[in-house]
């Protein structure tokens, strides 16, 4: 073994959406999109006593989609492709609403 460290510092990583939090918290109001104090957004699905919460900042929508795909592909998860489509649609609707507000401003 050599005393020389040939490792390189890790490459900067692109921020990613947080993994889903799974808990049995109360269900949110359907369609509620309350901006969080830090500017992030959250998609929430409550299913079979579990709460799937995807927290992300604007610009990370692609990372959220990747997370939805991974969760839907996981055979151990009760999260289905229908659930993924539902949250994807909800995120698209929210983006459209924010865009419309910007156009009016």
PDB file of C-alpha atoms in Angstrom:
ATOM      1  CA  UNK A   1       0.000   0.000   0.000  1.00  0.00           C
ATOM      2  CA  UNK A   2       1.277   3.450  -0.873  1.00  0.00           C
ATOM      3  CA  UNK A   3       1.143   6.600   1.231  1.00  0.00           C
ATOM      4  CA  UNK A   4       0.209   8.601  -1.852  1.00  0.00           C
ATOM      5  CA  UNK A   5      -3.454   9.447  -2.189  1.00  0.00           C
ATOM      6  CA  UNK A   6      -4.329   9.197  -5.869  1.00  0.00           C
ATOM      7  CA  UNK A   7      -7.998   9.896  -5.327  1.00  0.00           C
ATOM      8  CA  UNK A   8      -9.591  12.908  -6.913  1.00  0.00           C
ATOM      9  CA  UNK A   9     -12.006  15.231  -5.175  1.00  0.00           C
ATOM     10  CA  UNK A  10     -15.588  14.341  -6.021  1.00  0.00           C
ATOM     11  CA  UNK A  11     -17.098  16.142  -8.971  1.00  0.00           C
ATOM     12  CA  UNK A  12     -19.702  18.753  -8.063  1.00  0.00           C
ATOM     13  CA  UNK A  13     -23.097  17.144  -7.980  1.00  0.00           C
ATOM     14  CA  UNK A  14     -26.227  18.621  -9.404  1.00  0.00           C
ATOM     15  CA  UNK A  15     -28.788  19.214  -6.652  1.00  0.00           C
ATOM     16  CA  UNK A  16     -31.472  16.572  -6.673  1.00  0.00           C
ATOM     17  CA  UNK A  17     -34.972  16.445  -5.373  1.00  0.00           C
ATOM     18  CA  UNK A  18     -35.166  14.881  -1.962  1.00  0.00           C
ATOM     19  CA  UNK A  19     -36.210  11.256  -1.809  1.00  0.00           C
ATOM     20  CA  UNK A  20     -39.800  10.713  -0.800  1.00  0.00           C
ATOM     21  CA  UNK A  21     -40.579  10.848   2.886  1.00  0.00           C
ATOM     22  CA  UNK A  22     -42.841   7.965   3.796  1.00  0.00           C
ATOM     23  CA  UNK A  23     -44.924   8.412   6.917  1.00  0.00           C
ATOM     24  CA  UNK A  24     -48.486   8.262   8.087  1.00  0.00           C
ATOM     25  CA  UNK A  25     -49.022  11.996   8.534  1.00  0.00           C
ATOM     26  CA  UNK A  26     -52.360  13.654   7.808  1.00  0.00           C
ATOM     27  CA  UNK A  27     -53.442  13.982   4.194  1.00  0.00           C
ATOM     28  CA  UNK A  28     -52.892  17.415   2.632  1.00  0.00           C
ATOM     29  CA  UNK A  29     -55.716  19.374   1.081  1.00  0.00           C
ATOM     30  CA  UNK A  30     -56.052  18.144  -2.543  1.00  0.00           C
ATOM     31  CA  UNK A  31     -54.503  20.572  -4.996  1.00  0.00           C
ATOM     32  CA  UNK A  32     -52.870  22.607  -2.250  1.00  0.00           C
ATOM     33  CA  UNK A  33     -49.648  24.223  -3.442  1.00  0.00           C
ATOM     34  CA  UNK A  34     -48.317  26.351  -0.633  1.00  0.00           C
ATOM     35  CA  UNK A  35     -44.820  27.682  -1.308  1.00  0.00           C
ATOM     36  CA  UNK A  36     -42.451  26.740   1.472  1.00  0.00           C
ATOM     37  CA  UNK A  37     -40.351  29.415   3.219  1.00  0.00           C
ATOM     38  CA  UNK A  38     -37.207  28.273   1.387  1.00  0.00           C
ATOM     39  CA  UNK A  39     -38.900  28.548  -2.040  1.00  0.00           C
ATOM     40  CA  UNK A  40     -39.210  24.796  -2.505  1.00  0.00           C
ATOM     41  CA  UNK A  41     -42.330  22.964  -3.642  1.00  0.00           C
ATOM     42  CA  UNK A  42     -43.802  19.680  -2.503  1.00  0.00           C
ATOM     43  CA  UNK A  43     -45.838  16.976  -4.212  1.00  0.00           C
ATOM     44  CA  UNK A  44     -47.678  14.703  -1.796  1.00  0.00           C
ATOM     45  CA  UNK A  45     -49.557  11.460  -2.261  1.00  0.00           C
ATOM     46  CA  UNK A  46     -51.232   9.574   0.579  1.00  0.00           C
ATOM     47  CA  UNK A  47     -51.885   5.936  -0.257  1.00  0.00           C
ATOM     48  CA  UNK A  48     -52.565   2.878   1.895  1.00  0.00           C
ATOM     49  CA  UNK A  49     -51.615   4.734   5.085  1.00  0.00           C
ATOM     50  CA  UNK A  50     -48.324   6.009   3.631  1.00  0.00           C
ATOM     51  CA  UNK A  51     -47.468   9.569   2.764  1.00  0.00           C
ATOM     52  CA  UNK A  52     -45.117  10.062  -0.199  1.00  0.00           C
ATOM     53  CA  UNK A  53     -43.730  13.618  -0.173  1.00  0.00           C
ATOM     54  CA  UNK A  54     -41.408  14.871  -2.927  1.00  0.00           C
ATOM     55  CA  UNK A  55     -39.793  18.191  -2.005  1.00  0.00           C
ATOM     56  CA  UNK A  56     -37.982  20.071  -4.760  1.00  0.00           C
ATOM     57  CA  UNK A  57     -37.004  23.540  -5.889  1.00  0.00           C
ATOM     58  CA  UNK A  58     -38.043  24.998  -9.258  1.00  0.00           C
ATOM     59  CA  UNK A  59     -35.676  23.620 -11.887  1.00  0.00           C
ATOM     60  CA  UNK A  60     -35.481  20.166 -10.286  1.00  0.00           C
ATOM     61  CA  UNK A  61     -38.640  18.818 -11.914  1.00  0.00           C
ATOM     62  CA  UNK A  62     -36.621  16.374 -14.032  1.00  0.00           C
ATOM     63  CA  UNK A  63     -35.084  14.929 -10.880  1.00  0.00           C
ATOM     64  CA  UNK A  64     -38.550  14.505  -9.386  1.00  0.00           C
ATOM     65  CA  UNK A  65     -39.648  12.632 -12.521  1.00  0.00           C
ATOM     66  CA  UNK A  66     -36.628  10.341 -12.194  1.00  0.00           C
ATOM     67  CA  UNK A  67     -37.561   9.652  -8.576  1.00  0.00           C
ATOM     68  CA  UNK A  68     -41.141   8.845  -9.557  1.00  0.00           C
ATOM     69  CA  UNK A  69     -39.884   6.383 -12.177  1.00  0.00           C
ATOM     70  CA  UNK A  70     -37.539   4.678  -9.710  1.00  0.00           C
ATOM     71  CA  UNK A  71     -40.271   4.323  -7.116  1.00  0.00           C
ATOM     72  CA  UNK A  72     -42.823   3.025  -9.649  1.00  0.00           C
ATOM     73  CA  UNK A  73     -40.262   0.471 -10.889  1.00  0.00           C
ATOM     74  CA  UNK A  74     -39.594  -0.823  -7.358  1.00  0.00           C
ATOM     75  CA  UNK A  75     -41.548  -4.081  -6.923  1.00  0.00           C
ATOM     76  CA  UNK A  76     -41.353  -3.708  -3.121  1.00  0.00           C
ATOM     77  CA  UNK A  77     -43.191  -0.366  -3.275  1.00  0.00           C
ATOM     78  CA  UNK A  78     -46.954   0.120  -3.351  1.00  0.00           C
ATOM     79  CA  UNK A  79     -46.298   3.235  -5.486  1.00  0.00           C
ATOM     80  CA  UNK A  80     -47.689   2.485  -8.967  1.00  0.00           C
ATOM     81  CA  UNK A  81     -47.318   3.947 -12.434  1.00  0.00           C
ATOM     82  CA  UNK A  82     -50.768   5.470 -11.976  1.00  0.00           C
ATOM     83  CA  UNK A  83     -49.489   7.234  -8.843  1.00  0.00           C
ATOM     84  CA  UNK A  84     -46.469   8.496 -10.794  1.00  0.00           C
ATOM     85  CA  UNK A  85     -48.717   9.767 -13.607  1.00  0.00           C
ATOM     86  CA  UNK A  86     -50.990  11.482 -11.095  1.00  0.00           C
ATOM     87  CA  UNK A  87     -48.111  13.351  -9.430  1.00  0.00           C
ATOM     88  CA  UNK A  88     -46.544  14.180 -12.805  1.00  0.00           C
ATOM     89  CA  UNK A  89     -49.857  15.690 -13.926  1.00  0.00           C
ATOM     90  CA  UNK A  90     -50.170  17.604 -10.650  1.00  0.00           C
ATOM     91  CA  UNK A  91     -46.652  19.027 -11.051  1.00  0.00           C
ATOM     92  CA  UNK A  92     -47.417  20.060 -14.645  1.00  0.00           C
ATOM     93  CA  UNK A  93     -50.635  21.780 -13.581  1.00  0.00           C
ATOM     94  CA  UNK A  94     -48.802  23.717 -10.866  1.00  0.00           C
ATOM     95  CA  UNK A  95     -46.082  24.759 -13.303  1.00  0.00           C
ATOM     96  CA  UNK A  96     -48.752  25.991 -15.742  1.00  0.00           C
ATOM     97  CA  UNK A  97     -50.453  28.000 -12.995  1.00  0.00           C
ATOM     98  CA  UNK A  98     -47.175  29.639 -11.947  1.00  0.00           C
ATOM     99  CA  UNK A  99     -46.359  30.439 -15.569  1.00  0.00           C
ATOM    100  CA  UNK A 100     -49.785  32.044 -16.054  1.00  0.00           C
ATOM    101  CA  UNK A 101     -49.210  34.197 -12.964  1.00  0.00           C
ATOM    102  CA  UNK A 102     -45.843  35.332 -14.349  1.00  0.00           C
ATOM    103  CA  UNK A 103     -47.432  36.255 -17.683  1.00  0.00           C
ATOM    104  CA  UNK A 104     -50.069  38.373 -15.946  1.00  0.00           C
ATOM    105  CA  UNK A 105     -47.479  40.175 -13.833  1.00  0.00           C
TER     106      UNK A 105
END
